[in-house]
Each structure stands twice: as C-alpha cells, then as structure tokens.
Amino acid sequence: MVINRQVLTLDEFTIQQYRNFPGATGELSSLLRDIGLAAKRVNVEVNKAGLVDILGDAGSVNVQGEEVKKLDVFANDQFTGVLKHGISCAGIASEELDDIIVFDDEVSNNSKYVCMYDPLDGSANIDVNVSIGTIFAVFRRVTKKGEPCAVQDFLQKGINMVAAGYVIYGSSTMLVYATRRGVNGFTLDPSIGEFTLSHPDIKCPDLGKIYSVNHGNFFQYSEEVRKYINVCQNKNKSNGGPYTQRYIGSMVADVHRNLIKGGIFMYPGTTDKPNGKLRLLYECNPFAFIIEVAGGKATNGKERVLDLQPTELHQRTPFFVGSKLMMEELEKCLES
Ligand code: AHM
C-alpha cells in the first residue's frame, strides 16, 4: 500500500491545533479522540444493522417518552463508556438518560470538560437504512476542578461552548467539529480505520437553494412561519427562489447538507407543541454553534439560540438554522 503523506488524521489535526495555543493541556484533543473512538464503534454496528439483532425497539421508553431503539442504547453506552474511561471529561448528559452522570473518580474530577450528546439522532430512520448521526457539545465546567461536576456545568448558555460536532453515518461516515477557530470535517477511511481531514475550514454559503422543514405540520405553524415557507416556494429573482425542499427527518443529515451546500433547516413550534421537538442542549446548541462558526445564523424565532439560558437538561426549543441571508429573510418574516 502506498502511504499518502498528505493524510492528516483527526488526532494529528487536533494535536496540531492545541500546539498553537500556549498553555493548552491537550485535554480537548484527548476528548475529541475519545468521541472519534466511540463513533467508530457505533459505525461498525450501524453498518451491520439488518445483519445482526440490533434493529428495532429495546422495549423501553426514554425520558422524552419515545421508544428506545437498540442502537440508541448501544450508541449511548459507547459514548458514555469511552468518556468515562478517558482523561478529559468530568461527566456527561445524554438524550437517553434522565439525569447527568457524574464520573466522580480522581481523574475525572480533575478534568476540565463536560460533554452532552444525542448518541443517535434520527432514530426513526435506523430501521430503514437512512443516514443517522451523533451530535455533541463540550463545555468547560464552571464547578471547581478536583470536585465532582454538577448540573450547573451542563446548564450553560451555548455561547460558552468550547467545541461542538456531529458524526454522520451516511454514504460515508464523517465527523465534523467546530471550535471558535473554525469548522473541519473528517471522513472515516475504512481501510485504515481513521478519521482523516477531508473538509478543511468549512464555510456555510451565505445563500443556498434548499429549505428543510416538515411540511406535514404546515397548518400547525404560526402565520409568520407559513409566510416564510411561501417565500421559499415563490419565484423570486433576488433570493434565487423558488428553493428546493429537502427533508430527510435526520437533523444531522439535513443540517450537514445545508452546511455544505447552503440552505435553511427549521423545526418550528406547532399548535400542539409550541416548543417544537428538538432539544436545546444536545441538538440545537451544537448545530447553532457549528453553523455560526461557519458563517450562518441560528434562532429560536425570537432570540439567538446560543444566548438562551437553559433551565432544564431536556428542554425543547423551536429551531431555525442556516445560511446567513436566508436566515435574515426568515427573520424579516418572523418580525412582520
Ligand atoms: P429523535 O431524537 O427521536 O431521533 O428525533 C430527532 C429527529 C431529528 O433528527 C429530525 O430533524 C426530527 O426528529 C424529525 O422529526 P419529524 O419527524 O417530526 O419531522
């Protein structure tokens, strides 16, 4: 095999990044490596789905009142396991767990970070071979190092995020993560089992042609949201419309596509569910951070998502995220 010297693995990249920061300890690199490891394990199982008994329901209902799939449980165990045994994470919160897990051992109590995740987003798509993903957010803890972490470490505003990312298990498997310095994407090379840098310094185009929303809920959206959807559908030379509607039902896949190609993703509140479906801490905040670093915007319809003060681990919020100019067009409709 010819070795391609241009290849930069996730580990090499994150180590290079922290070396540019005087005083950095490398803990974030180590945490990202742990996430990459868990993602590789989940990827192996996702690829075998259909062959082994991993499809379908685990027979329980999670804290959100949703049926838990076996792969959800597997993914949750993998991420929790590697972070617990790593050296950088004091505790975690997960979509699958009612409460935070405080790792509470000497190494973990001396770690700088806490991590929140949705281990397997888009679970309704697992059984039908459609792309699914993992979403994560990393915060520096506000409690004292040396002591166990606590819930206030998790209930921080999104603007305090140190890093956020996602893994998409799709036609190839990619890990994309953002720090304030930029957004970078790594594709899993199955021949060497490494995430390698494939999408350096991702920028979200200011204007795209795609809008993503569940149209089935159209008549349950507010008048302002419906007005914007009409704008998307109208032929309008100044905005390049009509836009194309694309909705996979896996936010990771929908937002990933819009990040690369330009577009807007919306999960508005409905008359039945005024706060929508998506969770602030481990679904909306990480994507708001990634898209903002890439040049786009994210709002709950009233406020910037990253400015929201969380009050509960599993709280939901309406969510609009995407290309800058499309978001500004949306904001005009929401204000009218
Ligand atoms: P999940 O956490 O149960 O997987 O739900 C989250 C998913 C998102 O990925 C997706 O955008 C949304 O639910 C789709 O919901 P809907 O089918 O209501 O449009």
Coordinates of C-alpha atoms and ligand atoms in Angstrom, one line a residue:
M1 CA 0.0 0.0 0.0
V2 CA 1.3 3.5 -0.9
I3 CA 1.1 5.8 2.1
N4 CA -0.3 9.2 1.3
R5 CA 1.7 11.7 3.3
Q6 CA -0.9 14.4 2.8
V7 CA -3.4 12.5 5.1
L8 CA -4.0 14.2 8.4
T9 CA -5.8 12.2 10.9
L10 CA -8.3 13.6 13.5
D11 CA -5.7 13.0 16.2
E12 CA -2.9 14.7 14.3
F13 CA -5.1 17.6 13.5
T14 CA -6.3 18.3 17.0
I15 CA -2.8 18.0 18.4
Q16 CA -1.6 20.5 15.8
Q17 CA -4.4 22.8 16.8
Y18 CA -3.6 22.8 20.5
R19 CA 0.1 23.2 20.0
N20 CA -0.7 26.6 18.6
F21 CA -2.2 27.5 21.9
P22 CA 0.3 28.3 24.6
G23 CA -0.9 26.8 27.9
A24 CA -3.3 24.3 26.3
T25 CA -3.2 21.0 28.0
G26 CA -4.3 18.7 25.2
E27 CA -7.4 17.7 27.1
L28 CA -9.8 18.8 24.4
S29 CA -7.8 16.8 21.8
S30 CA -8.0 13.8 24.0
L31 CA -11.8 14.2 24.4
L32 CA -12.2 14.5 20.7
R33 CA -10.2 11.4 20.2
D34 CA -12.5 9.6 22.7
I35 CA -15.5 10.7 20.7
G36 CA -13.9 9.6 17.5
L37 CA -13.3 6.2 19.0
A38 CA -16.9 5.8 20.2
A39 CA -18.1 6.9 16.7
K40 CA -16.0 4.2 15.0
R41 CA -17.6 1.6 17.3
V42 CA -21.1 2.8 16.6
N43 CA -20.3 3.0 12.9
V44 CA -19.4 -0.7 12.8
E45 CA -22.8 -1.6 14.4
V46 CA -24.7 0.8 12.1
N47 CA -23.0 -0.9 9.1
K48 CA -24.2 -4.3 10.3
A49 CA -27.7 -3.2 11.0
G50 CA -30.0 -5.7 9.3
L51 CA -27.5 -8.5 9.7
V52 CA -27.4 -8.7 13.4
D53 CA -30.2 -8.3 16.0
I54 CA -29.6 -4.6 16.6
L55 CA -32.7 -3.2 14.8
G56 CA -36.0 -2.3 16.4
D57 CA -37.0 -1.3 19.9
A58 CA -35.2 -2.1 23.1
G59 CA -38.6 -2.4 24.8
S60 CA -38.3 0.8 26.9
V61 CA -39.3 4.4 26.7
N62 CA -36.8 7.2 27.3
V63 CA -37.1 10.4 29.3
Q64 CA -38.7 12.1 26.3
G65 CA -41.5 9.4 26.2
E66 CA -40.1 8.0 23.0
E67 CA -39.4 4.3 22.3
V68 CA -35.8 3.5 22.7
K69 CA -34.1 1.6 19.8
K70 CA -31.5 -1.0 20.5
L71 CA -28.9 1.0 18.5
D72 CA -29.7 4.1 20.7
V73 CA -28.8 2.1 23.7
F74 CA -25.6 0.7 22.1
A75 CA -24.5 4.2 21.0
N76 CA -25.2 5.7 24.4
D77 CA -23.2 3.0 26.1
Q78 CA -20.2 3.5 23.7
F79 CA -20.0 7.3 24.2
T80 CA -20.6 7.1 27.9
G81 CA -18.0 4.3 28.3
V82 CA -15.1 6.0 26.4
L83 CA -15.6 9.3 28.0
K84 CA -15.8 7.7 31.5
H85 CA -12.5 5.9 30.9
G86 CA -10.9 8.9 29.2
I87 CA -8.9 11.6 31.0
S88 CA -10.8 14.8 29.9
C89 CA -14.4 14.5 30.9
A90 CA -15.9 15.1 34.4
G91 CA -19.4 13.9 33.4
I92 CA -22.0 13.6 30.7
A93 CA -25.6 14.3 29.8
S94 CA -27.4 12.3 27.2
E95 CA -30.7 12.3 25.4
E96 CA -31.1 8.8 26.6
L97 CA -30.6 9.5 30.3
D98 CA -32.9 11.3 32.8
D99 CA -30.0 12.8 34.7
I100 CA -26.4 13.7 34.3
I101 CA -23.8 11.1 35.0
V102 CA -21.0 12.4 37.3
F103 CA -18.0 10.2 36.7
D104 CA -16.6 11.0 40.2
D105 CA -13.2 9.4 40.3
E106 CA -9.9 11.2 40.8
V107 CA -9.0 11.6 37.1
S108 CA -12.5 12.7 36.1
N109 CA -12.9 15.2 38.9
N110 CA -9.7 16.8 37.8
S111 CA -10.9 17.1 34.2
K112 CA -11.8 20.4 32.6
Y113 CA -14.8 19.4 30.5
V114 CA -18.3 18.1 30.5
C115 CA -19.9 16.7 27.4
M116 CA -23.6 16.4 26.2
Y117 CA -24.8 14.3 23.4
D118 CA -27.6 12.8 21.4
P119 CA -25.9 9.5 20.8
L120 CA -28.1 8.5 17.9
D121 CA -30.2 11.3 16.3
G122 CA -32.8 10.4 13.7
S123 CA -33.5 7.0 15.3
A124 CA -36.8 6.6 13.3
N125 CA -34.5 6.2 10.3
I126 CA -32.4 3.4 11.7
D127 CA -34.6 0.6 10.6
V128 CA -34.8 1.8 7.0
N129 CA -31.2 2.4 6.2
V130 CA -31.3 6.2 6.1
S131 CA -28.5 8.4 7.4
I132 CA -28.4 8.9 11.2
G133 CA -26.0 10.7 13.4
T134 CA -24.5 11.6 16.7
I135 CA -24.5 15.2 18.0
F136 CA -22.2 16.5 20.8
A137 CA -21.3 19.7 22.7
V138 CA -18.4 20.3 25.0
F139 CA -18.3 22.9 27.8
R140 CA -15.6 23.9 30.2
R141 CA -17.0 23.2 33.7
V142 CA -18.0 26.0 36.0
T143 CA -17.6 23.9 39.2
K144 CA -14.2 23.6 40.8
K145 CA -11.7 21.2 39.4
G146 CA -10.9 18.4 41.8
E147 CA -14.5 18.1 42.8
P148 CA -17.3 16.1 41.1
C149 CA -19.1 18.1 38.3
A150 CA -22.7 19.1 38.9
V151 CA -25.8 20.1 36.9
Q152 CA -24.8 23.7 36.6
D153 CA -21.9 22.7 34.4
F154 CA -24.4 21.5 31.9
L155 CA -27.0 24.3 32.2
Q156 CA -24.7 26.9 30.5
K157 CA -25.6 29.2 27.6
G158 CA -24.5 27.9 24.2
I159 CA -22.1 30.9 23.8
N160 CA -19.9 29.3 26.4
M161 CA -19.4 26.1 24.3
V162 CA -15.8 25.2 23.7
A163 CA -16.5 22.7 20.9
A164 CA -19.4 21.1 19.2
G165 CA -19.7 18.5 16.5
Y166 CA -21.6 15.7 14.9
V167 CA -20.9 12.3 13.3
I168 CA -23.0 11.4 10.2
Y169 CA -23.3 7.7 9.5
G170 CA -24.2 8.1 5.8
S171 CA -22.8 7.1 2.4
S172 CA -19.5 7.6 4.1
T173 CA -19.0 8.3 7.8
M174 CA -17.9 11.8 8.7
L175 CA -17.0 13.6 11.9
V176 CA -17.4 17.4 11.8
Y177 CA -16.4 19.5 14.7
A178 CA -16.2 23.2 15.4
T179 CA -14.2 25.3 17.8
R180 CA -14.1 29.1 17.7
R181 CA -11.2 28.7 15.3
G182 CA -13.3 27.0 12.6
V183 CA -15.2 24.0 11.4
N184 CA -13.4 21.0 10.0
G185 CA -14.7 17.7 8.6
F186 CA -13.0 14.3 8.7
T187 CA -14.1 11.3 6.7
L188 CA -13.6 7.8 8.1
D189 CA -11.2 5.9 5.9
P190 CA -12.3 2.3 6.4
S191 CA -9.0 0.9 5.0
I192 CA -7.0 2.4 7.9
G193 CA -9.9 2.9 10.4
E194 CA -9.0 6.6 10.9
F195 CA -11.0 9.8 10.5
T196 CA -8.9 11.9 8.1
L197 CA -9.2 15.6 7.2
S198 CA -11.4 15.8 4.1
H199 CA -13.3 19.1 4.5
P200 CA -10.9 21.8 6.0
D201 CA -12.3 25.1 7.2
I202 CA -15.9 24.6 6.2
K203 CA -17.9 27.8 5.4
C204 CA -21.7 27.8 5.0
P205 CA -22.6 29.6 1.8
D206 CA -24.5 32.9 2.6
L207 CA -27.3 31.9 0.3
G208 CA -28.4 28.4 -0.7
K209 CA -31.3 26.9 -2.6
I210 CA -32.6 24.4 0.0
Y211 CA -35.2 24.7 2.7
S212 CA -35.8 21.8 5.1
V213 CA -39.0 21.6 7.2
N214 CA -41.7 19.0 8.0
H215 CA -44.4 20.2 5.6
G216 CA -46.9 17.8 7.2
N217 CA -47.1 20.3 10.1
F218 CA -47.7 23.3 7.8
F219 CA -51.1 24.2 9.1
Q220 CA -49.8 24.0 12.7
Y221 CA -47.1 26.6 12.2
S222 CA -47.6 30.2 13.0
E223 CA -48.7 32.6 10.3
E224 CA -45.2 34.1 10.2
V225 CA -43.5 30.8 9.6
R226 CA -46.0 29.9 6.9
K227 CA -45.3 33.3 5.3
Y228 CA -41.6 32.4 5.2
I229 CA -42.3 29.0 3.7
N230 CA -44.3 30.8 1.0
V231 CA -41.3 33.0 0.3
C232 CA -39.2 29.8 -0.1
Q233 CA -41.7 28.5 -2.6
N234 CA -42.1 31.7 -4.6
K235 CA -40.1 32.5 -7.7
N236 CA -38.1 35.4 -6.5
K237 CA -35.2 36.6 -8.6
S238 CA -33.5 38.5 -5.7
N239 CA -33.3 35.4 -3.5
G240 CA -32.8 32.8 -6.3
G241 CA -36.2 31.2 -5.4
P242 CA -38.1 29.0 -5.6
Y243 CA -36.0 27.0 -3.3
T244 CA -35.8 23.2 -3.3
Q245 CA -37.5 21.4 -0.4
R246 CA -35.4 18.6 1.1
Y247 CA -36.3 16.9 4.4
I248 CA -34.7 13.7 5.5
G249 CA -36.0 13.6 9.1
S250 CA -32.5 13.2 10.5
M251 CA -31.4 16.6 11.5
V252 CA -27.7 15.6 11.3
A253 CA -28.1 14.8 7.6
D254 CA -30.4 17.7 6.8
V255 CA -28.1 20.3 8.5
H256 CA -24.9 18.7 7.2
R257 CA -26.2 19.0 3.6
N258 CA -27.3 22.6 4.2
L259 CA -23.9 23.5 5.8
I260 CA -22.1 22.3 2.7
K261 CA -24.5 23.5 0.0
G262 CA -26.2 26.4 1.7
G263 CA -29.8 26.2 3.0
I264 CA -32.1 26.6 5.9
F265 CA -33.4 24.0 8.4
M266 CA -36.4 24.6 10.5
Y267 CA -38.2 22.8 13.3
P268 CA -40.8 25.4 14.4
G269 CA -43.2 25.2 17.3
T270 CA -46.6 23.9 16.4
T271 CA -50.1 24.5 17.9
D272 CA -49.8 21.1 19.7
K273 CA -46.1 21.6 20.7
P274 CA -45.2 25.3 21.0
N275 CA -41.6 24.4 21.8
G276 CA -41.2 22.1 18.8
K277 CA -39.5 18.7 19.2
L278 CA -35.8 19.4 19.3
R279 CA -33.8 19.6 22.5
L280 CA -31.8 22.8 23.2
L281 CA -28.7 21.3 25.0
Y282 CA -27.6 18.5 22.8
E283 CA -29.4 19.0 19.5
C284 CA -29.9 22.7 18.8
N285 CA -27.0 24.3 20.6
P286 CA -24.3 22.2 18.9
F287 CA -25.7 23.0 15.5
A288 CA -26.2 26.6 16.3
F289 CA -22.5 26.8 17.3
I290 CA -21.2 24.9 14.2
I291 CA -23.3 27.0 11.8
E292 CA -22.4 30.3 13.4
V293 CA -18.7 29.5 13.3
A294 CA -19.2 28.6 9.6
G295 CA -20.8 32.0 9.0
G296 CA -24.5 31.2 9.3
K297 CA -27.1 32.0 12.0
A298 CA -29.4 30.2 14.4
T299 CA -32.5 31.4 16.3
N300 CA -35.5 30.1 18.2
G301 CA -37.6 32.6 16.3
K302 CA -37.2 35.3 18.9
E303 CA -33.6 35.1 20.2
R304 CA -30.3 33.8 19.1
V305 CA -30.1 30.2 20.2
L306 CA -26.6 30.5 21.7
D307 CA -27.9 33.2 24.1
L308 CA -30.7 31.1 25.6
Q309 CA -30.2 30.3 29.3
P310 CA -31.1 26.7 29.8
T311 CA -33.2 25.8 32.8
E312 CA -33.6 22.0 32.2
L313 CA -31.5 19.3 30.7
H314 CA -34.0 18.1 28.3
Q315 CA -35.8 21.3 27.4
R316 CA -37.1 21.8 23.8
T317 CA -37.0 24.8 21.6
P318 CA -38.2 25.9 18.2
F319 CA -35.1 25.9 15.9
F320 CA -34.2 27.7 12.7
V321 CA -30.6 27.4 11.4
G322 CA -28.8 28.0 8.2
S323 CA -27.3 30.3 5.6
K324 CA -26.9 34.0 6.7
L325 CA -29.0 35.6 4.0
M326 CA -31.8 33.0 4.2
M327 CA -31.9 33.4 8.0
E328 CA -32.2 37.2 7.6
E329 CA -35.1 36.7 5.1
L330 CA -36.7 34.4 7.7
E331 CA -36.2 36.9 10.5
K332 CA -37.9 39.6 8.4
C333 CA -41.0 37.4 8.1
L334 CA -41.0 36.5 11.8
E335 CA -40.8 40.1 12.8
S336 CA -43.6 41.2 10.5
Ligands
AHM1 P1 -35.0 11.7 17.6 O1 -34.2 12.3 18.7 O2 -36.2 10.9 18.1 O3 -34.2 11.0 16.7 O4 -35.7 12.9 16.9 C1 -35.0 14.0 16.3 C2 -35.3 14.0 14.9 C3 -34.4 15.0 14.1 O5 -33.2 14.4 13.7 C4 -35.3 15.3 13.0 O6 -34.9 16.6 12.4 C5 -36.6 15.3 13.6 O7 -36.6 14.4 14.7 C6 -37.7 14.9 12.6 O8 -38.9 15.0 13.3 P2 -40.3 14.9 12.5 O9 -40.5 13.5 12.0 O10 -41.3 15.4 13.5 O11 -40.2 15.9 11.3

